Coordinates of C-alpha atoms in Angstrom, one line a residue:
Chain B
X160 CA 15.3 -52.1 104.9
X161 CA 18.8 -51.9 105.9
X162 CA 19.3 -51.3 109.6
X163 CA 22.9 -50.9 110.6
X164 CA 23.1 -51.0 114.3
X165 CA 26.5 -50.0 115.5
X166 CA 25.6 -49.3 119.0
X167 CA 24.3 -52.6 120.0
X168 CA 20.7 -51.7 120.5
X169 CA 18.3 -54.1 118.9
X170 CA 16.5 -51.1 117.6
X171 CA 17.6 -47.5 117.0
X172 CA 21.1 -46.2 117.8
X173 CA 23.1 -43.3 116.4
X174 CA 23.9 -45.1 113.2
X175 CA 20.5 -46.4 112.4
X176 CA 20.3 -46.3 108.6
X177 CA 16.9 -46.9 107.1
X178 CA 14.6 -45.5 104.5
X179 CA 15.1 -42.0 106.0
X180 CA 18.3 -41.7 103.9
X181 CA 16.8 -42.0 100.4
X182 CA 13.7 -40.2 101.3
X183 CA 15.7 -37.3 102.8
X184 CA 17.9 -37.3 99.6
X185 CA 14.7 -37.1 97.5
X186 CA 13.4 -34.4 99.7
X187 CA 16.5 -32.3 99.3
X188 CA 16.5 -32.8 95.5
X189 CA 12.9 -31.7 95.5
X190 CA 13.8 -28.7 97.7
X191 CA 16.6 -27.8 95.2
X192 CA 14.0 -27.6 92.3
X193 CA 11.6 -25.7 94.5
X194 CA 14.2 -23.2 95.7
X195 CA 15.5 -22.9 92.1
X196 CA 12.0 -21.9 90.9
X197 CA 11.1 -19.8 93.9
X198 CA 14.4 -18.3 95.0
X199 CA 17.4 -18.6 92.8
X200 CA 15.8 -17.8 89.4
X201 CA 13.6 -14.8 90.4
X202 CA 16.2 -13.2 92.8
X203 CA 19.0 -13.9 90.2
X204 CA 16.9 -12.2 87.5
X205 CA 16.3 -9.1 89.7
X206 CA 19.9 -8.9 90.9
X207 CA 21.3 -9.3 87.3
X208 CA 18.8 -6.8 85.9
X209 CA 19.9 -4.4 88.5
X210 CA 23.6 -5.1 87.7
X211 CA 22.8 -4.5 84.0
X212 CA 20.9 -1.3 84.9
X213 CA 23.8 0.0 87.0
X214 CA 26.4 -0.9 84.3
X215 CA 24.4 0.7 81.5
X216 CA 23.6 3.8 83.6
X217 CA 27.3 4.0 84.5
X218 CA 28.4 3.9 80.9
X219 CA 25.6 6.3 80.0
X220 CA 26.8 8.7 82.7
X221 CA 30.4 8.3 81.5
X222 CA 29.3 9.1 77.9
X223 CA 27.4 12.2 79.1
X224 CA 30.3 13.3 81.2
X225 CA 32.6 13.0 78.1
X226 CA 30.1 15.0 76.1
X227 CA 29.9 17.7 78.8
X228 CA 33.7 17.9 78.9
X229 CA 33.8 18.2 75.1
X230 CA 31.2 21.0 75.2
X231 CA 33.1 22.7 78.0
X232 CA 36.2 22.6 75.9
X233 CA 34.4 23.9 72.9
X234 CA 33.0 26.7 74.9
X235 CA 36.4 27.5 76.4
X236 CA 37.9 27.6 72.9
X237 CA 35.1 29.9 71.8
X238 CA 35.6 32.1 74.7
X239 CA 39.3 32.3 74.1
X240 CA 38.7 33.2 70.4
X241 CA 36.1 35.8 71.4
X242 CA 38.6 37.3 73.9
X243 CA 41.2 37.4 71.1
X244 CA 38.8 39.1 68.7
X245 CA 37.8 41.6 71.3
X246 CA 41.5 42.3 72.1
X247 CA 42.1 42.8 68.4
X248 CA 39.1 45.2 68.1
X249 CA 40.3 47.2 71.0
X250 CA 43.9 47.5 69.6
X251 CA 42.5 48.4 66.2
X252 CA 40.3 51.0 67.7
X253 CA 43.2 52.4 69.7
X254 CA 45.3 52.5 66.6
X255 CA 42.5 54.3 64.7
X256 CA 42.0 56.8 67.4
X257 CA 45.8 57.4 67.6
X258 CA 45.9 57.9 63.9
X259 CA 42.9 60.3 64.0
X260 CA 44.5 62.1 66.8
X261 CA 47.7 62.4 65.0
X262 CA 46.0 63.6 61.8
X263 CA 44.0 66.1 63.6
X264 CA 47.0 67.3 65.4
X265 CA 49.1 67.7 62.2
X266 CA 46.2 69.4 60.6
X267 CA 45.8 71.8 63.4
X268 CA 49.6 72.3 63.4
X269 CA 49.7 73.1 59.7
X270 CA 46.7 75.4 60.0
X271 CA 48.3 77.2 62.9
X272 CA 51.5 77.5 60.9
X273 CA 49.7 78.7 57.9
X274 CA 47.8 81.4 59.8
X275 CA 51.0 82.4 61.7
X276 CA 52.8 82.7 58.3
X277 CA 49.9 84.7 56.9
X278 CA 49.9 87.0 60.0
X279 CA 53.7 87.4 59.7
X280 CA 53.3 88.3 56.0
X281 CA 50.6 90.8 56.8
X282 CA 52.7 92.3 59.5
X283 CA 55.6 92.5 57.1
X284 CA 53.5 94.0 54.4
X285 CA 52.0 96.5 56.8
X286 CA 55.5 97.4 58.2
X287 CA 56.7 97.8 54.7
X288 CA 53.8 100.0 53.8
X289 CA 54.2 101.9 57.0
X290 CA 57.9 102.3 56.3
X291 CA 57.2 103.5 52.8
X292 CA 54.6 105.9 54.1
X293 CA 57.0 107.1 56.7
X294 CA 59.7 107.4 54.0
X295 CA 57.5 109.4 51.7
X296 CA 56.2 111.5 54.6
X297 CA 59.8 112.2 55.6
X298 CA 60.7 113.0 52.0
X299 CA 57.7 115.4 51.8
X300 CA 58.6 116.9 55.1
X301 CA 62.2 117.3 53.9
X302 CA 61.0 118.9 50.7
X303 CA 58.7 121.2 52.6
X304 CA 61.5 122.2 55.0
X305 CA 63.8 122.8 52.0
X306 CA 61.1 124.8 50.2
X307 CA 60.4 126.9 53.2
X308 CA 64.0 127.5 53.9
X309 CA 64.6 128.5 50.3
X310 CA 61.5 130.6 50.3
X311 CA 62.6 132.4 53.4
X312 CA 65.8 133.4 51.9
Chain Z
X29 CA 22.1 -52.1 125.3
X30 CA 25.8 -52.5 125.5
X31 CA 28.1 -50.2 127.4
X32 CA 28.0 -47.2 125.1
X33 CA 29.0 -43.9 126.6
X34 CA 25.4 -42.7 126.0
X35 CA 24.1 -45.0 128.7
X36 CA 25.8 -43.1 131.5
X37 CA 23.4 -41.8 134.1
X38 CA 23.7 -38.1 133.2
X39 CA 22.7 -38.8 129.7
X40 CA 19.1 -39.4 130.3
X41 CA 19.1 -37.6 127.0
X42 CA 17.4 -39.7 124.4
X43 CA 20.4 -40.4 122.2
X44 CA 20.0 -42.8 119.4
X45 CA 16.3 -43.2 120.0
X46 CA 13.9 -42.5 117.1
X47 CA 10.3 -42.0 116.5
X48 CA 9.6 -44.7 113.8
X49 CA 7.0 -44.2 111.2
X50 CA 6.0 -47.3 109.3
X51 CA 5.2 -46.8 105.7
X52 CA 4.3 -50.1 104.1
X53 CA 7.3 -52.3 104.9
X54 CA 9.8 -49.5 105.3
X55 CA 10.5 -47.5 108.4
X56 CA 11.7 -43.9 108.6
X57 CA 12.7 -41.6 111.4
X58 CA 9.6 -39.5 112.0
X59 CA 11.3 -36.8 114.2
X60 CA 13.8 -36.0 111.4
X61 CA 11.1 -35.5 108.9
X62 CA 8.9 -33.5 111.3
X63 CA 11.6 -31.0 112.1
X64 CA 12.8 -30.9 108.5
X65 CA 9.3 -30.1 107.2
X66 CA 8.8 -27.4 109.7
X67 CA 12.2 -25.8 108.9
X68 CA 11.7 -26.2 105.1
X69 CA 8.3 -24.7 105.6
X70 CA 9.8 -21.7 107.4
X71 CA 12.5 -21.3 104.7
X72 CA 10.0 -21.5 101.9
X73 CA 7.7 -19.0 103.7
X74 CA 10.6 -16.6 103.9
X75 CA 11.5 -17.1 100.3
X76 CA 7.9 -16.7 99.1
X77 CA 7.3 -13.6 101.3
X78 CA 10.6 -12.1 100.1
X79 CA 10.1 -12.7 96.4
X80 CA 6.4 -11.8 96.3
X81 CA 6.9 -8.2 95.2
X82 CA 10.5 -7.6 94.1
X83 CA 11.6 -4.2 93.1
X84 CA 14.8 -2.7 91.8
X85 CA 15.1 -0.8 95.0
X86 CA 15.0 -3.8 97.4
X87 CA 12.9 -3.5 100.6
X88 CA 12.7 -5.6 103.7
X89 CA 13.0 -9.4 103.2
X90 CA 14.1 -8.9 99.6
X91 CA 17.3 -7.4 100.9
X92 CA 18.0 -10.5 103.0
X93 CA 17.3 -12.8 100.1
X94 CA 19.5 -10.8 97.7
X95 CA 22.2 -10.9 100.3
X96 CA 21.9 -14.7 100.6
X97 CA 21.8 -15.1 96.8
X98 CA 24.9 -12.9 96.4
X99 CA 26.7 -14.8 99.1
X100 CA 25.9 -18.2 97.5
X101 CA 26.8 -16.9 94.0
X102 CA 30.2 -15.8 95.3
X103 CA 30.7 -19.1 97.0
X104 CA 29.7 -21.1 93.9
X105 CA 31.7 -18.8 91.6
X106 CA 34.9 -19.0 93.5
X107 CA 34.8 -22.7 94.0
X108 CA 33.3 -24.0 90.7
X109 CA 34.6 -21.3 88.3
X110 CA 33.0 -18.8 86.0
X111 CA 32.0 -21.3 83.3
X112 CA 29.5 -23.7 84.9
X113 CA 28.8 -22.2 88.4
X114 CA 25.3 -21.1 87.2
X115 CA 24.2 -24.7 86.7
X116 CA 25.3 -25.7 90.2
X117 CA 24.4 -22.6 92.2
X118 CA 20.9 -23.8 93.1
X119 CA 22.2 -27.1 94.4
X120 CA 25.0 -25.5 96.4
X121 CA 22.6 -22.9 97.7
X122 CA 20.0 -25.4 98.7
X123 CA 22.7 -27.4 100.6
X124 CA 23.8 -24.3 102.4
X125 CA 20.3 -23.0 103.2
X126 CA 19.0 -26.4 104.2
X127 CA 21.9 -27.2 106.5
X128 CA 21.9 -23.7 107.9
X129 CA 18.2 -23.7 108.8
X130 CA 18.5 -27.2 110.1
X131 CA 21.4 -26.4 112.3
X132 CA 20.1 -23.1 113.6
X133 CA 16.5 -24.4 113.8
X134 CA 17.7 -27.4 115.9
X135 CA 19.6 -25.0 118.2
X136 CA 17.2 -22.1 118.5
X137 CA 13.7 -23.7 118.6
X138 CA 12.8 -25.2 121.9
X139 CA 11.8 -28.6 120.5
X140 CA 11.9 -30.1 124.0
X141 CA 8.5 -28.6 124.8
X142 CA 7.0 -31.0 122.4
X143 CA 6.8 -34.5 123.9
X144 CA 7.2 -37.4 121.5
X145 CA 6.3 -41.0 122.3
X146 CA 9.9 -42.0 121.5
X147 CA 13.0 -40.0 120.6
X148 CA 13.0 -36.2 120.5
X149 CA 12.9 -33.4 118.0
X150 CA 16.1 -31.8 117.1
X151 CA 18.2 -30.6 114.2
X152 CA 17.6 -32.9 111.1
X153 CA 21.4 -32.7 110.5
X154 CA 22.0 -34.5 113.9
X155 CA 20.7 -37.7 112.2
X156 CA 23.3 -39.7 110.3
X157 CA 20.7 -40.5 107.6
X158 CA 20.3 -36.8 106.7
X159 CA 24.0 -36.1 106.5
X160 CA 24.8 -39.2 104.5
X161 CA 22.0 -38.4 102.1
X162 CA 23.4 -34.9 101.6
X163 CA 27.0 -36.3 101.2
X164 CA 25.9 -38.9 98.6
X165 CA 24.0 -36.3 96.7
X166 CA 27.3 -34.3 96.6
X167 CA 29.1 -37.4 95.3
X168 CA 26.6 -38.0 92.6
X169 CA 26.7 -34.3 91.7
X170 CA 30.4 -34.1 91.2
X171 CA 30.4 -37.3 89.1
X172 CA 27.6 -36.0 87.0
X173 CA 29.3 -32.6 86.7
X174 CA 32.5 -34.1 85.6
X175 CA 31.0 -36.6 83.2
X176 CA 28.5 -34.1 81.6
X177 CA 31.2 -31.5 81.2
X178 CA 34.1 -33.5 80.0
X179 CA 32.6 -36.9 79.0
X180 CA 34.9 -39.8 79.6
X181 CA 37.8 -37.4 79.8
X182 CA 36.6 -36.9 83.3
X183 CA 38.6 -40.0 84.3
X184 CA 41.8 -38.3 83.3
X185 CA 41.4 -36.6 86.6
X186 CA 42.3 -39.9 88.3
X187 CA 45.7 -40.1 86.7
X188 CA 46.4 -36.5 86.9
X189 CA 49.2 -35.4 87.3
X190 CA 50.7 -38.9 87.4
X191 CA 49.1 -42.4 87.3
X192 CA 50.6 -43.0 90.8
X193 CA 47.7 -40.9 92.1
X194 CA 45.1 -43.4 90.8
X195 CA 44.6 -45.4 94.1
X196 CA 44.5 -42.2 96.2
X197 CA 42.0 -40.6 93.9
X198 CA 39.8 -43.7 94.1
X199 CA 40.0 -43.8 97.8
X200 CA 39.1 -40.1 97.8
X201 CA 35.8 -40.8 96.2
X202 CA 34.9 -42.8 99.3
X203 CA 36.5 -40.5 101.9
X204 CA 34.8 -37.4 100.5
X205 CA 31.2 -38.4 101.3
X206 CA 32.4 -40.1 104.5
X207 CA 34.2 -37.0 105.8
X208 CA 31.4 -34.7 104.6
X209 CA 28.7 -36.6 106.4
X210 CA 30.5 -37.4 109.6
X211 CA 31.9 -33.9 110.0
X212 CA 28.4 -32.4 109.8
X213 CA 26.7 -35.2 111.9
X214 CA 29.4 -35.1 114.5
X215 CA 29.5 -31.4 115.0
X216 CA 25.8 -30.9 115.2
X217 CA 25.2 -33.9 117.4
X218 CA 28.1 -33.0 119.7
X219 CA 26.8 -29.5 120.0
X220 CA 23.3 -30.7 120.9
X221 CA 24.8 -33.2 123.4
X222 CA 27.1 -30.6 125.0
X223 CA 24.3 -28.1 125.4
X224 CA 21.9 -30.9 126.7
X225 CA 24.5 -32.2 129.2
X226 CA 25.4 -28.7 130.5
X227 CA 21.7 -27.8 130.9
X228 CA 21.2 -31.1 132.7
X229 CA 24.1 -30.3 135.1
X230 CA 24.0 -26.5 135.5
X231 CA 20.6 -25.3 134.3
X232 CA 21.5 -21.6 134.6
X233 CA 23.9 -19.1 132.8
X234 CA 26.7 -21.6 132.1
X235 CA 25.1 -23.2 129.0
X236 CA 24.5 -19.8 127.3
X237 CA 28.1 -19.2 126.0
X238 CA 28.2 -22.8 124.8
X239 CA 24.9 -22.2 123.0
X240 CA 26.4 -19.2 121.2
X241 CA 29.4 -21.3 120.4
X242 CA 26.9 -23.9 119.0
X243 CA 25.3 -21.3 116.8
X244 CA 28.7 -20.3 115.5
X245 CA 29.7 -23.9 114.8
X246 CA 26.3 -24.6 113.1
X247 CA 26.8 -21.7 110.7
X248 CA 30.4 -22.6 110.0
X249 CA 29.4 -26.3 109.3
X250 CA 26.8 -25.2 106.8
X251 CA 29.4 -23.0 105.1
X252 CA 32.0 -25.8 105.2
X253 CA 29.6 -28.3 103.7
X254 CA 28.5 -26.0 100.9
X255 CA 32.0 -24.9 100.2
X256 CA 33.4 -28.4 100.0
X257 CA 30.5 -29.5 97.8
X258 CA 31.2 -26.7 95.5
X259 CA 35.0 -27.4 95.6
X260 CA 34.4 -31.0 94.7
X261 CA 32.2 -30.1 91.7
X262 CA 34.7 -27.4 90.7
X263 CA 37.5 -30.0 90.9
X264 CA 35.5 -32.4 88.7
X265 CA 34.8 -29.8 85.9
X266 CA 38.2 -28.2 86.0
X267 CA 40.2 -28.6 82.8
X268 CA 43.7 -30.0 83.1
X269 CA 46.3 -29.1 80.5

């Protein structure tokens, strides 16, 4: 037993070293092992498991987010293409209808022209025949007048 | 008794008196062990209760324990370094927790209500034996850490960066435990004495701010001791190039 008495007392004092020192050291070492088993290891396991879980969920979420963005882009592209296709269909349809309209118009025009021509020709023919008729009638009438005048003489 | 300052009339406080327990032919300070067992018991109860049912979503005491664990891990990691801090974290943490519960337990629990035949109950860290024991454990730890990590190359540390440092580094090996133990011992004992003297002189109101200051000092001393212990270990395992 070492008893270092700095404060003059035959026993005790502030600097009274004795077997308390090694026993306290042993007690703290023992406490270290107990706390390691009861506190540091289990709590560390839980905390690190949670950290791993958070990390992996984070990367998982990042991956999913990237996938979502990719899908969104795909869909956007698809939408764009669909719009383009629709636009094309609309213009084609417009062109078609324009063409049909033009064709129908020209057909109608030519039909109208033809019937007008026909009518004109008929009118001409009728006028000619009427003129001929009139001419022959006038000739007949002339002849008749001449005959009558000659007869009266 | 000589003429120590503790013999003045106001200090009817029992300074430097111990409750001796005789174990065979050795004697120990009973009051130190009594308080340390009570406080260690409280600490272990808290730990056992908090780790009984641990979940990923922490509840109740588990939160406190995880906070402490994280705090100690940060302390150990910053001072010791990423590589070996795991090996030393339990030791640093035990130092911190033991000193912290000792300091606060000594300040917060009304030990005076328990009459002892000799001496009085108080913070275990207000006894020089406890603090020297802790400081020597730190010394052994950093020697062990250095030697186990770097073998004999550990002694390069003594001539780093120049051999002129050798005597200073050797002196440091003695001053480190000395300063560690006396800083803790002096602070906690002084705090207890100041509070006791103030209570003795002015029993009302006035001691309260000093008590709060004492709690603050106690927490800081626990942190300082643990941080320095970790720093010494970190210094011993650090690689010089």
